[in-house]
Short mmCIF file of C-alpha atoms and ligand atoms in Angstrom, two decimals:
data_model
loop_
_atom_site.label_atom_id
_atom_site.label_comp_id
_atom_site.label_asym_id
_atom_site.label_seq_id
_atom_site.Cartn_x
_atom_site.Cartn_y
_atom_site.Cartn_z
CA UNK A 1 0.00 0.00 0.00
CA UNK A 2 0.88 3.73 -0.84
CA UNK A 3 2.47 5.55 1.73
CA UNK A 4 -0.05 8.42 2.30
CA UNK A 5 1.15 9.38 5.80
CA UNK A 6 0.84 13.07 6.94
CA UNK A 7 3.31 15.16 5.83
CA UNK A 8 3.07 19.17 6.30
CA UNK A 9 3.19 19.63 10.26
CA UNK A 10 -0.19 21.27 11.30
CA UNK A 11 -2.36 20.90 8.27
CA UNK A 12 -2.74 17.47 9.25
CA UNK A 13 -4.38 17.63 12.15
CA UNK A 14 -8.00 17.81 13.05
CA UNK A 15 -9.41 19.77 15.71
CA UNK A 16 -11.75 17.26 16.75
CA UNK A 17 -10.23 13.54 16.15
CA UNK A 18 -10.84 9.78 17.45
CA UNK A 19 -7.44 9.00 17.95
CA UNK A 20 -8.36 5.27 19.77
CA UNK A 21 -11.28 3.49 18.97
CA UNK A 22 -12.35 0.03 20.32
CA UNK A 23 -15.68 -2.22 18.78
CA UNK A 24 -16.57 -5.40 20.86
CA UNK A 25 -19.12 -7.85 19.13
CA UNK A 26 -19.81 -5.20 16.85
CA UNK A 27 -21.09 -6.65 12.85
CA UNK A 28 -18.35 -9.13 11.97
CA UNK A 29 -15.60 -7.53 14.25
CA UNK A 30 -15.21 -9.90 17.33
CA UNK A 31 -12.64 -7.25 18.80
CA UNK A 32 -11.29 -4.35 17.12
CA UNK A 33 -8.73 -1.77 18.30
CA UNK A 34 -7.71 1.17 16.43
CA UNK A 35 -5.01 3.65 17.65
CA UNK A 36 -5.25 6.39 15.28
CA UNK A 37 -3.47 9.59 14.32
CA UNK A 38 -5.59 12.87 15.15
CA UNK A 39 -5.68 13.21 11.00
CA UNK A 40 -7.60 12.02 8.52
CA UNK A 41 -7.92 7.96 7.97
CA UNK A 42 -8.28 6.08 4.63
CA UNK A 43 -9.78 2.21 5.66
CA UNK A 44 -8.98 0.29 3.41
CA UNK A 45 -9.21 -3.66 3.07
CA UNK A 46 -11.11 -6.35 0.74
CA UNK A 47 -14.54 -6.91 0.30
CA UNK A 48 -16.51 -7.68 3.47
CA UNK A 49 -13.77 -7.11 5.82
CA UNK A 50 -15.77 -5.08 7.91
CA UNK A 51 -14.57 -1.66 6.84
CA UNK A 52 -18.61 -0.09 6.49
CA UNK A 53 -19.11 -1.84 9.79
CA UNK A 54 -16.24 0.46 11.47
CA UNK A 55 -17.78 3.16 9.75
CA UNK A 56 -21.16 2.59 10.89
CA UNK A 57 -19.55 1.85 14.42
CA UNK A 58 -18.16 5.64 14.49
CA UNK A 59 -21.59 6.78 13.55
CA UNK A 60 -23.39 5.59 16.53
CA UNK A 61 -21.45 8.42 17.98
CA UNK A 62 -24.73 10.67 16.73
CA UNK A 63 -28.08 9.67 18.41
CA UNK A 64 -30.31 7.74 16.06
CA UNK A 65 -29.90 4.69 14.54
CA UNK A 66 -26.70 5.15 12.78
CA UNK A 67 -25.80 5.10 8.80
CA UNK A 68 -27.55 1.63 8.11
CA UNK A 69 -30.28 2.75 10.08
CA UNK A 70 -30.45 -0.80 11.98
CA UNK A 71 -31.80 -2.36 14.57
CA UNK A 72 -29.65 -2.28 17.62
CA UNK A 73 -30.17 -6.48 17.67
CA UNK A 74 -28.86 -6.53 14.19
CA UNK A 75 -25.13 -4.61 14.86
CA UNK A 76 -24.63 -7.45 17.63
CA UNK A 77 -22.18 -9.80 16.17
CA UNK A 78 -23.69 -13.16 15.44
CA UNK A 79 -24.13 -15.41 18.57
CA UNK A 80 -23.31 -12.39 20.61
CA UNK A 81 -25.76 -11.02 23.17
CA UNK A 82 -25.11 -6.79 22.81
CA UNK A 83 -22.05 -4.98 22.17
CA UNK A 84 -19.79 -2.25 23.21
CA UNK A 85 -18.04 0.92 21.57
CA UNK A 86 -15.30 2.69 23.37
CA UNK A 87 -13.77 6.15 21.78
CA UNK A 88 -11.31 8.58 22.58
CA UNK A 89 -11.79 11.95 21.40
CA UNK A 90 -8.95 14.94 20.86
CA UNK A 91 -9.92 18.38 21.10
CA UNK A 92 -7.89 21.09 19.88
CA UNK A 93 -5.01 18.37 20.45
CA UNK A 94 -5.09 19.04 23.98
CA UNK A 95 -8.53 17.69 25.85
CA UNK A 96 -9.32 14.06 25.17
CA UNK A 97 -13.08 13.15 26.40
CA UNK A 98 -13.83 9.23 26.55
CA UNK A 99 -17.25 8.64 24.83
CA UNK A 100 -18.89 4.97 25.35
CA UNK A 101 -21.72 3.46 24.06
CA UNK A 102 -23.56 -0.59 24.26
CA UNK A 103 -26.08 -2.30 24.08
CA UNK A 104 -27.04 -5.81 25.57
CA UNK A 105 -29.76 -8.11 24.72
CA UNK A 106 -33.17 -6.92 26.58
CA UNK A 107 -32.08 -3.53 27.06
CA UNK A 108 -31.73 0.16 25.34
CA UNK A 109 -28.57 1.88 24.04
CA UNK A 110 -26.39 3.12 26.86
CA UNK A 111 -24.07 5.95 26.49
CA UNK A 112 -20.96 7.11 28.47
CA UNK A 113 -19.24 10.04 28.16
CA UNK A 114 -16.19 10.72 30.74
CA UNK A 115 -17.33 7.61 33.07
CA UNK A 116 -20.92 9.53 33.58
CA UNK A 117 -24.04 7.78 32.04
CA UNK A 118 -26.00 10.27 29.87
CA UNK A 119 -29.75 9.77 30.27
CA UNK A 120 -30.52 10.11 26.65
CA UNK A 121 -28.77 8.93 23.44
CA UNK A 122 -29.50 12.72 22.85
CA UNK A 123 -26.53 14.05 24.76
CA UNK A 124 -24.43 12.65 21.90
CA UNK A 125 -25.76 15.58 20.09
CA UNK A 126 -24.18 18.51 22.38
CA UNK A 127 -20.60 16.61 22.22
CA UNK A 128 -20.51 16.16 18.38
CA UNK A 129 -21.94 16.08 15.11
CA UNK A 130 -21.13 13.11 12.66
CA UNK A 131 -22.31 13.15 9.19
CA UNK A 132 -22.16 10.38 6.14
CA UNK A 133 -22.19 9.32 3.30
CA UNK A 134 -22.73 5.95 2.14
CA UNK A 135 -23.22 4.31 -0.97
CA UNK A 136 -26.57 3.35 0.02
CA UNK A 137 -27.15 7.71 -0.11
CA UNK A 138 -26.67 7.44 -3.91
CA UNK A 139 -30.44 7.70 -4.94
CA UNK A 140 -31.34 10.01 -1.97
CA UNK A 141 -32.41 12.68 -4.26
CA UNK A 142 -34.88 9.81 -6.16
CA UNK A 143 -36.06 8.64 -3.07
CA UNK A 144 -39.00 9.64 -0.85
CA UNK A 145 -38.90 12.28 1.07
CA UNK A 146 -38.06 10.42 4.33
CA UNK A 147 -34.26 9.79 3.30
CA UNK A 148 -33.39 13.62 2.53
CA UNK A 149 -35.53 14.90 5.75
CA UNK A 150 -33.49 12.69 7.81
CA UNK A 151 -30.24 13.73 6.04
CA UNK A 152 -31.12 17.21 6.50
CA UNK A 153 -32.24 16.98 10.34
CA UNK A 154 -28.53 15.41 10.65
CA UNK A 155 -27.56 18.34 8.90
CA UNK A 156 -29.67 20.86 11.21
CA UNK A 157 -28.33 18.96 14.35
CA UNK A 158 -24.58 19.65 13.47
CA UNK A 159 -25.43 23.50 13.68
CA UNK A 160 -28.26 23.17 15.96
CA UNK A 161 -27.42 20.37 18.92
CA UNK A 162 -31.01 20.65 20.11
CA UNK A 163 -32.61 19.38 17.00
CA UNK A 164 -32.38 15.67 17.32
CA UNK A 165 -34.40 16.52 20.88
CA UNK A 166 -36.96 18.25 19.25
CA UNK A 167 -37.45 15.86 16.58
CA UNK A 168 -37.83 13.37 19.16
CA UNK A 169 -40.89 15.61 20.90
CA UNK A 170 -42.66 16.06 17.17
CA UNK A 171 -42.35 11.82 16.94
CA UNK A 172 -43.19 11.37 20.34
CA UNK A 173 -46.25 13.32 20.64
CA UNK A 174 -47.26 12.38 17.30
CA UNK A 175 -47.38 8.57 18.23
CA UNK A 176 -49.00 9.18 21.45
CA UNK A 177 -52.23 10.96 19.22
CA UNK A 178 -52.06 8.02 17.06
CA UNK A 179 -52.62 5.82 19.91
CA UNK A 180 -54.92 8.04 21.47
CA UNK A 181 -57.55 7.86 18.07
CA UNK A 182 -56.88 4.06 17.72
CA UNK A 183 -58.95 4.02 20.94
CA UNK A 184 -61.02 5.90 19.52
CA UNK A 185 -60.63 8.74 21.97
CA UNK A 186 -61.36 11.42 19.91
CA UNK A 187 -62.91 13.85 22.06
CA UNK A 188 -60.97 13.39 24.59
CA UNK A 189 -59.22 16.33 26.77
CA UNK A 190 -55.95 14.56 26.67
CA UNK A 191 -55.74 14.93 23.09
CA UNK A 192 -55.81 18.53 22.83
CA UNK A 193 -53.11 18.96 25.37
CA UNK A 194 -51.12 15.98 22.76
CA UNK A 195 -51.79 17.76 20.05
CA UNK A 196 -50.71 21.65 21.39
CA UNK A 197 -47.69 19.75 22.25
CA UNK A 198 -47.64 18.37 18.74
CA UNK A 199 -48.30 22.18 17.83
CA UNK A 200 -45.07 23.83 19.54
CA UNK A 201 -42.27 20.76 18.86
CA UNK A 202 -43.51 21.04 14.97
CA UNK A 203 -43.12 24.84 14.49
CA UNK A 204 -39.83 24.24 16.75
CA UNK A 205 -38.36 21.77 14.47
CA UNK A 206 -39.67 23.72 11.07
CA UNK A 207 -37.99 26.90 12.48
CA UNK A 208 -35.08 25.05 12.83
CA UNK A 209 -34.74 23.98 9.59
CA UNK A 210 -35.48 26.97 7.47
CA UNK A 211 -32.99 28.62 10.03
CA UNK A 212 -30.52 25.96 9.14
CA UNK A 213 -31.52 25.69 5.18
CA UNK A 214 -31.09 29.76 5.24
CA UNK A 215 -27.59 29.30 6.69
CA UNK A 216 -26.30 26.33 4.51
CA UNK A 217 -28.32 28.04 1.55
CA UNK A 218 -25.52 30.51 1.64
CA UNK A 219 -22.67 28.63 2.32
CA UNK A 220 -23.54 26.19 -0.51
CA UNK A 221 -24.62 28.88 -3.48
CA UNK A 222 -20.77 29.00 -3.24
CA UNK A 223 -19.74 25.66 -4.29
CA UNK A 224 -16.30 24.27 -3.34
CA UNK A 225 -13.84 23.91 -5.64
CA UNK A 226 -15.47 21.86 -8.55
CA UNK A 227 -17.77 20.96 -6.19
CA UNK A 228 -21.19 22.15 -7.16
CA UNK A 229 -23.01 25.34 -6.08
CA UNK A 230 -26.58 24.41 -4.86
CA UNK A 231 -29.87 25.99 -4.45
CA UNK A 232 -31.81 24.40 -1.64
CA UNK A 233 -34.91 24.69 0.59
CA UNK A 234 -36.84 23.19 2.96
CA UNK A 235 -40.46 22.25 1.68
CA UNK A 236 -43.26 21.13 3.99
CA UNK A 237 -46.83 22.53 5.62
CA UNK A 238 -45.60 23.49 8.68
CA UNK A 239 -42.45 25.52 7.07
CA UNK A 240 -44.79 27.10 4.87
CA UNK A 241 -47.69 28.09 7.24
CA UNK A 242 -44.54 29.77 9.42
CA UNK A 243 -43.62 31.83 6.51
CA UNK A 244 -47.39 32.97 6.21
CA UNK A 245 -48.53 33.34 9.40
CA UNK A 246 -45.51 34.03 11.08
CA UNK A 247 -44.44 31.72 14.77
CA UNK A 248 -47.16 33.46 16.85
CA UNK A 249 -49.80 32.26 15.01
CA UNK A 250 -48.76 29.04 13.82
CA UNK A 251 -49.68 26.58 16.26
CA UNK A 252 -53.48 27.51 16.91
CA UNK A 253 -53.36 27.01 13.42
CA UNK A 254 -51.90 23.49 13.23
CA UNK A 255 -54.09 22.45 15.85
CA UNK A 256 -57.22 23.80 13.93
CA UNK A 257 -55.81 21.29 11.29
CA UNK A 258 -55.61 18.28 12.95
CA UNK A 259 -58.85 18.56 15.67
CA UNK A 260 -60.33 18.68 11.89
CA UNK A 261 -58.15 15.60 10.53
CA UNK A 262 -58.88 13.33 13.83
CA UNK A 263 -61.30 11.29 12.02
CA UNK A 264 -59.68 10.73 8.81
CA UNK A 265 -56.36 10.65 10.99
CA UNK A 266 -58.00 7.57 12.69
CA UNK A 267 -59.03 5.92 9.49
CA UNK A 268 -55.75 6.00 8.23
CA UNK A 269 -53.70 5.30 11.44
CA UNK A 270 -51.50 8.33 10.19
CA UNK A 271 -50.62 12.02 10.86
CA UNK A 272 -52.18 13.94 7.82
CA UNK A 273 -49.83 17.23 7.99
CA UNK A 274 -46.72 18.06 9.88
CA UNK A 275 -43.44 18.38 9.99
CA UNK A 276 -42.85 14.12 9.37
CA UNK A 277 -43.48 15.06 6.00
CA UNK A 278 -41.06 18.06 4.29
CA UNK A 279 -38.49 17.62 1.79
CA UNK A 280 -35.37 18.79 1.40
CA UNK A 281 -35.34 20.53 -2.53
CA UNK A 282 -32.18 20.67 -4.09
CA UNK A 283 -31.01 22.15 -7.16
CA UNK A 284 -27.44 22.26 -9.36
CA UNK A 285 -27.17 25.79 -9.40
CA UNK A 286 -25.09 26.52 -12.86
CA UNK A 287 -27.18 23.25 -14.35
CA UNK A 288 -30.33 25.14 -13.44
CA UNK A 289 -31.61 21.46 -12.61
CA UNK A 290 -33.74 19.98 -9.40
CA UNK A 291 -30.48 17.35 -8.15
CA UNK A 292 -33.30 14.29 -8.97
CA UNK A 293 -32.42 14.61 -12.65
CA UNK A 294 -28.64 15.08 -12.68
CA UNK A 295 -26.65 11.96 -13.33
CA UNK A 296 -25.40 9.72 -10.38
CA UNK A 297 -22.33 11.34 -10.22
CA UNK A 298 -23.47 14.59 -10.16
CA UNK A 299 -25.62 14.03 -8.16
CA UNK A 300 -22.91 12.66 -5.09
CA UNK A 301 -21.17 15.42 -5.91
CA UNK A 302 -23.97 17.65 -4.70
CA UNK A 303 -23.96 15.56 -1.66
CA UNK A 304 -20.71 16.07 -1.01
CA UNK A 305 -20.91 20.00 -1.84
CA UNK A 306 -23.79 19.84 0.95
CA UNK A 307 -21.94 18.00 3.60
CA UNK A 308 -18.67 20.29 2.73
CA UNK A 309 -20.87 23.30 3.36
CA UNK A 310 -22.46 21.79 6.60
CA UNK A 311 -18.80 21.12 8.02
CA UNK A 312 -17.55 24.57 7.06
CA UNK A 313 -20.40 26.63 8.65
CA UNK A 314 -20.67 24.35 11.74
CA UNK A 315 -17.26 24.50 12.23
CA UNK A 316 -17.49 27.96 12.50
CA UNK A 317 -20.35 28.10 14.53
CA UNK A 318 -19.78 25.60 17.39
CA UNK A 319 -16.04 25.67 17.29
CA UNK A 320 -15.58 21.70 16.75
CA UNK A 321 -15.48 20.50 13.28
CA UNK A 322 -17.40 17.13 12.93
CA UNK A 323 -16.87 13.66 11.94
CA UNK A 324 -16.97 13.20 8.12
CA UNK A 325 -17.66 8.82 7.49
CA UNK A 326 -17.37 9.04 3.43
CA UNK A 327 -17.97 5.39 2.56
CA UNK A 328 -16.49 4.08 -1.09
CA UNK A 329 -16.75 7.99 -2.01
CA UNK A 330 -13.80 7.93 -4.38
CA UNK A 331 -15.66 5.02 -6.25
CA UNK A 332 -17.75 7.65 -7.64
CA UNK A 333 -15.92 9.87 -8.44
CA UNK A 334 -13.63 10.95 -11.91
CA UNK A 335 -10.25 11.53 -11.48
CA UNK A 336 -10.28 15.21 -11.41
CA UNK A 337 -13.34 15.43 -8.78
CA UNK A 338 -11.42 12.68 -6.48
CA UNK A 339 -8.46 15.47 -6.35
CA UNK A 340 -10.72 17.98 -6.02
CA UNK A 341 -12.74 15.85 -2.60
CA UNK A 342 -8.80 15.34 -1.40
CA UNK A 343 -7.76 18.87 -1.77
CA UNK A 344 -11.14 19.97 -0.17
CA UNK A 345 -11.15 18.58 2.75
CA UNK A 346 -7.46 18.91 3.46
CA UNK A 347 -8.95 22.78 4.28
CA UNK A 348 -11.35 21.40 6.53
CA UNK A 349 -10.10 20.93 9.67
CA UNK A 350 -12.13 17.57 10.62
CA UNK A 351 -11.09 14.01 10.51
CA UNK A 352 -12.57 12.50 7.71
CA UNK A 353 -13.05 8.42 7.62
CA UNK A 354 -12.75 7.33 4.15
CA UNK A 355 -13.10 3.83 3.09
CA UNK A 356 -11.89 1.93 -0.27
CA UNK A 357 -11.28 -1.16 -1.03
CA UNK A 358 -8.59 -0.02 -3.17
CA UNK A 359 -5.77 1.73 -1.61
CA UNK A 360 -4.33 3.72 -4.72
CA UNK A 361 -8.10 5.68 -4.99
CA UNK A 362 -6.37 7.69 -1.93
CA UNK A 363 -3.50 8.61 -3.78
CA UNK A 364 -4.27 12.10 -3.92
CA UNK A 365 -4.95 12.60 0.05
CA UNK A 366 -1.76 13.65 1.47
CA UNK A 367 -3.09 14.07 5.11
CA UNK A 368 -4.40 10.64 5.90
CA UNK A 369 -3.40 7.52 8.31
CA UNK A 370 -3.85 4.41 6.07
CA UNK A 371 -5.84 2.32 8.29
CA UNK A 372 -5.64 -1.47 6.42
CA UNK A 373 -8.43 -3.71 8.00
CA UNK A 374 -7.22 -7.46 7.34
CA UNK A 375 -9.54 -10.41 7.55
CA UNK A 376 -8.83 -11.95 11.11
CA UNK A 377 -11.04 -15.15 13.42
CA UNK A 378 -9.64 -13.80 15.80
CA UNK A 379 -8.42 -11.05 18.20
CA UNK A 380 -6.91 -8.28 16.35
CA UNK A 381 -4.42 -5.38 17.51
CA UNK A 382 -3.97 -2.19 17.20
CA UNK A 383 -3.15 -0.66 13.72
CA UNK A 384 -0.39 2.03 13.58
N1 LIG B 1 -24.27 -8.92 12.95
C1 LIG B 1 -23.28 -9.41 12.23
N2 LIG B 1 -22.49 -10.42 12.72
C2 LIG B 1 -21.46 -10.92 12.01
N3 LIG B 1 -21.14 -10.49 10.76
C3 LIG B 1 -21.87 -9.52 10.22
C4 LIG B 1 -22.98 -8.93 10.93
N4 LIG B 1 -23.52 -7.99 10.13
C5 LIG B 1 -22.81 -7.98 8.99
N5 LIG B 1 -21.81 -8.90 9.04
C6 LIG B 1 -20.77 -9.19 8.02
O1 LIG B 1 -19.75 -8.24 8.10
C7 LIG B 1 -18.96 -8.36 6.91
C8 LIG B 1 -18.34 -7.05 6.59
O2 LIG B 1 -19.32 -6.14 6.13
P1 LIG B 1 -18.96 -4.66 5.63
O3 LIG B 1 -20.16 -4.14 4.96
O4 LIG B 1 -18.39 -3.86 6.73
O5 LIG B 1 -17.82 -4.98 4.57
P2 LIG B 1 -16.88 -3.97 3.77
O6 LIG B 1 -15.49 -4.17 4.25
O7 LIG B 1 -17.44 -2.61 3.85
O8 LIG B 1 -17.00 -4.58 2.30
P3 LIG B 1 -17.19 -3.84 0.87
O9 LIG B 1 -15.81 -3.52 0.38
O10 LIG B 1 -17.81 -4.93 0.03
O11 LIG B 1 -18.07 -2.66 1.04
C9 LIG B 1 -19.92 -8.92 5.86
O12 LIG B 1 -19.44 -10.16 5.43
C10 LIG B 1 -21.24 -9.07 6.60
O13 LIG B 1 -21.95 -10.21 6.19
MG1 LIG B 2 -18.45 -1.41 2.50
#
């Protein structure tokens, strides 16, 4: 393998960095420890040696479900009955915080940081931001509108920590109306009081996103590099009626809506309006094109022109760059674009976690720790 170890002083290291990382049971990996430069890392390794597992490992360091959006059952490696993720995190090469996180068989996700147990997965959000981008994200802009809402609400939490909380309000009040008219409680004083709550964590979370969409509008009208500039925007009820009748007036209104909708609500056993269902819109810029019809590789490249924009401006904003997981990216990518990604995010600041099952496709990165991954039964050491 190429010899792509750091080589300019400074420019190589990331302000916030896993520089150990430890999977137990995790997806194929029976035990995995990784002592890793606070720089950028290129995993590489054949087919099915686990390198999208480590990836998806690192991402359970966001709240949620993590970048295969699985069930917790399903990362346990087979036979096992949980697992356990242990990181070490730099700061400004100086602080190092120790982040844990499990899960065993009959329980819920646990999570650690500094030896205290957080009460919420939630907290992840106020210690980092992780964003990805897998190969599984390369029809996102042909899928529903689910896939691009959540990428976007990972995008809003990076600049926003409270977001993934107040998505969790919107869901959870949602789901307690739905139960409440599948008992067919539908005049019931309880549901009001659900569904003003419904009323203030939906304008919350829509505010939060056109706030968000408004910032990374900006930032991304730029481009980057030969990157694409983008137009985007938030679409949805909720964002809309805000930008009509302003935040005062907004949740009598959405309550208006759905004391009206309880009955077909009921029928259908869903939530007819709210926040559950925006999309993100996205358009090439200099194409004049919505992203949906640009061709696969334009259209990663707009990903990656999104997710470039979201790391610069939350950089900037919370003083922490995040984690970057770019799974097979370079696959995609022509020759001139993959120099273009490496000289990119070079400027950024933030470790990025690239994976490949071919080691040359990093031959451009100059600021990355090659991280092989070999096919081991059974214990295996630390990489350096
Ligand atoms: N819960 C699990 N227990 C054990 N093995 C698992 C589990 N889940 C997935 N695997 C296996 O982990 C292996 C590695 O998967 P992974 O997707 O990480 O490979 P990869 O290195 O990214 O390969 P590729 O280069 O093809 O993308 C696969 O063979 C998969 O079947
Ligand atoms: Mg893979």
């Amino acid at each position: 393998m190429q010899k792509v170890l750091p080589t300019r002083p400074g420019a190589d290291r990331a302000a916030a960095a896993l520089v150990r990382v430890e999977l137990r049971d995790f997806r194929n990996h029976a035990r995995l420890a990784l002592d890793l430069q606070p720089c950028s890392l290129a995993i590489t390794g054949p087919n099915g040696v686990g390198k999208t597992n480590l990836l998806e490992a690192v991402s359970m360091l966001a709240p949620g479900r993590g970048l295969r959006r699985a069930r917790l059952a399903d990362m346990a490696r087979d036979g096992a009955a949980g697992w356990t993720l242990g990181f070490t995190l730099q700061v400004d090469g100086a602080r190092t915080l120790r982040i844990g996180t499990g899960w065993a068989r009959g329980g819920k996700r646990r999570v650690r940081v500094d030896g205290e147990e957080a009460a919420s997965t939630l907290h992840l959000g106020n210690v980092l931001a992780v964003h990805w981008l897998t190969a599984a994200m390369d029809g996102l802009f042909s899928a529903g509108a689910g896939v691009r809402r959540r990428f976007l609400d990972r995008l809003v939490a990076g600049m926003n920590p409270g977001h993934a909380a107040l998505v969790a309000n919107w869901e959870r009040a949602s789901r307690q109306r739905r139960e409440l008219l599948k008992l067919g409680r539908l005049e019931d004083a309880w549901l009001e009081s659900v569904e003003r709550a419904m009323a203030e964590a939906a304008v919350a979370v829509a505010r939060a996103r056109l706030a968000a969409v408004s910032v990374l509008g900006e930032a991304v009208a730029e481009g980057a590099g030969s990157f694409p500039a983008a137009d985007i925007e938030v679409r949805g009820a909720v964002e809309r009626l805000l930008e009509s009748a302003g935040a005062g007036a907004a949740p009598e209104r959405l309550q208006t809506m759905w004391r009206a909708a309880r009955p077909a609500d009921q029928a259908s056993g869903r939530t007819s309006a709210g926040p559950h269902r925006s999309d993100l819109v996205v358009r090439h810029r200099n194409r004049g094109m919505e992203a949906a019809r640009c061709s696969t590789g334009e259209q990663k490249a707009l990903l990656i022109s999104l997710v470039l924009a979201a790391v610069r401006v939350e950089t900037g904003r919370r003083g922490t760059p995040p984690l970057v997981l770019l799974d097979e990216v370079c696959a995609h990518l022509d020759p001139q674009r993959r120099a273009a990604l490496a000289a990119e995010l070079d400027g950024l600041g933030a470790q990025i976690w690239l994976t490949g099952a071919d080691a040359s496709s990093f031959r451009d990165f100059r600021h990355v720790q090659p991280v092989p991954l070999k096919a081991v039964r059974a214990v295996q050491g630390a990489v350096h």
